[in-house]
């Protein structure tokens, strides 16, 4: 095939006795310039169809459009069934390209209209409808809110429009009102349906929009917040109660730590390791674990709280000190640290 025939992707809807134009595109992607004749293959749709113009020349890389005109007979009964039709292009009597589409025959939509906000009445709309067809239309009016909070009514909710008749219906919305803050937008979604065929797609749809103001304006809410803050400040000043600042944790009640029992440390002594007083247990768990490790290896060692001894430094919050004392001389301490150096590399003499 030299020419690509392109039809609308959606099915074509026709009305009895009414001519409908359907655009058809002819695309010559890579072939030489060609003159083609366009037609609809035999079938029911072929009897209703004509093409304008029915012969065109398509250059290399070009796209040319023609109109397919479909006119079903006036007495053709409407049907929801989709009928296929095929459009073909031929060059010198040989097929050059084709495409198949779908069509259906339905009665024309008998209702046209518009939805207009009513001046001076908030949340009220006028729906103006007209029957421009040659047959009567029994219609039903349906409306809903978006967001769905609140309710909406239509007056009337149904009507019979004779050919040439017009109707103005009133749509009143009552969207839910926010308590405070900014005005909230809403939409009224309206549809006019066939009262005798509710499954049929709507004959007419429209959308109206508006904004619902809050019960308490932003200015009033701000003034109320300021007045509450002033009242709270005055109450605190009178009562003397101190309120915690937002975002700041309330300090935990402090209790006096029990006084440590005095411990005597003899000099000279071996200073094995030091653990600062920090954490939830003041660092004692880590110090006890190290003492247990050393003791399990056979190394004699004591655990002393620096706050309980005048011989130990206790800058800041104090320390847990692993040590060993009772030596006769610094030389004896040196021998002790040398013996246990691999187990306690920090061991040193303190005289």
XYZ file of C-alpha atoms in Angstrom, residues 18 80 102 105 123 168 211 222 234 253 321 348:
12
model
C -29.071 14.634 8.181
C -27.377 1.688 19.138
C -17.642 2.626 12.880
C -27.656 6.099 13.701
C -25.632 30.070 44.902
C -36.041 28.413 32.384
C -17.624 30.181 46.601
C -7.550 36.648 64.096
C -3.241 38.385 82.020
C 11.385 17.114 88.205
C 37.338 4.873 88.081
C 49.440 3.681 84.573
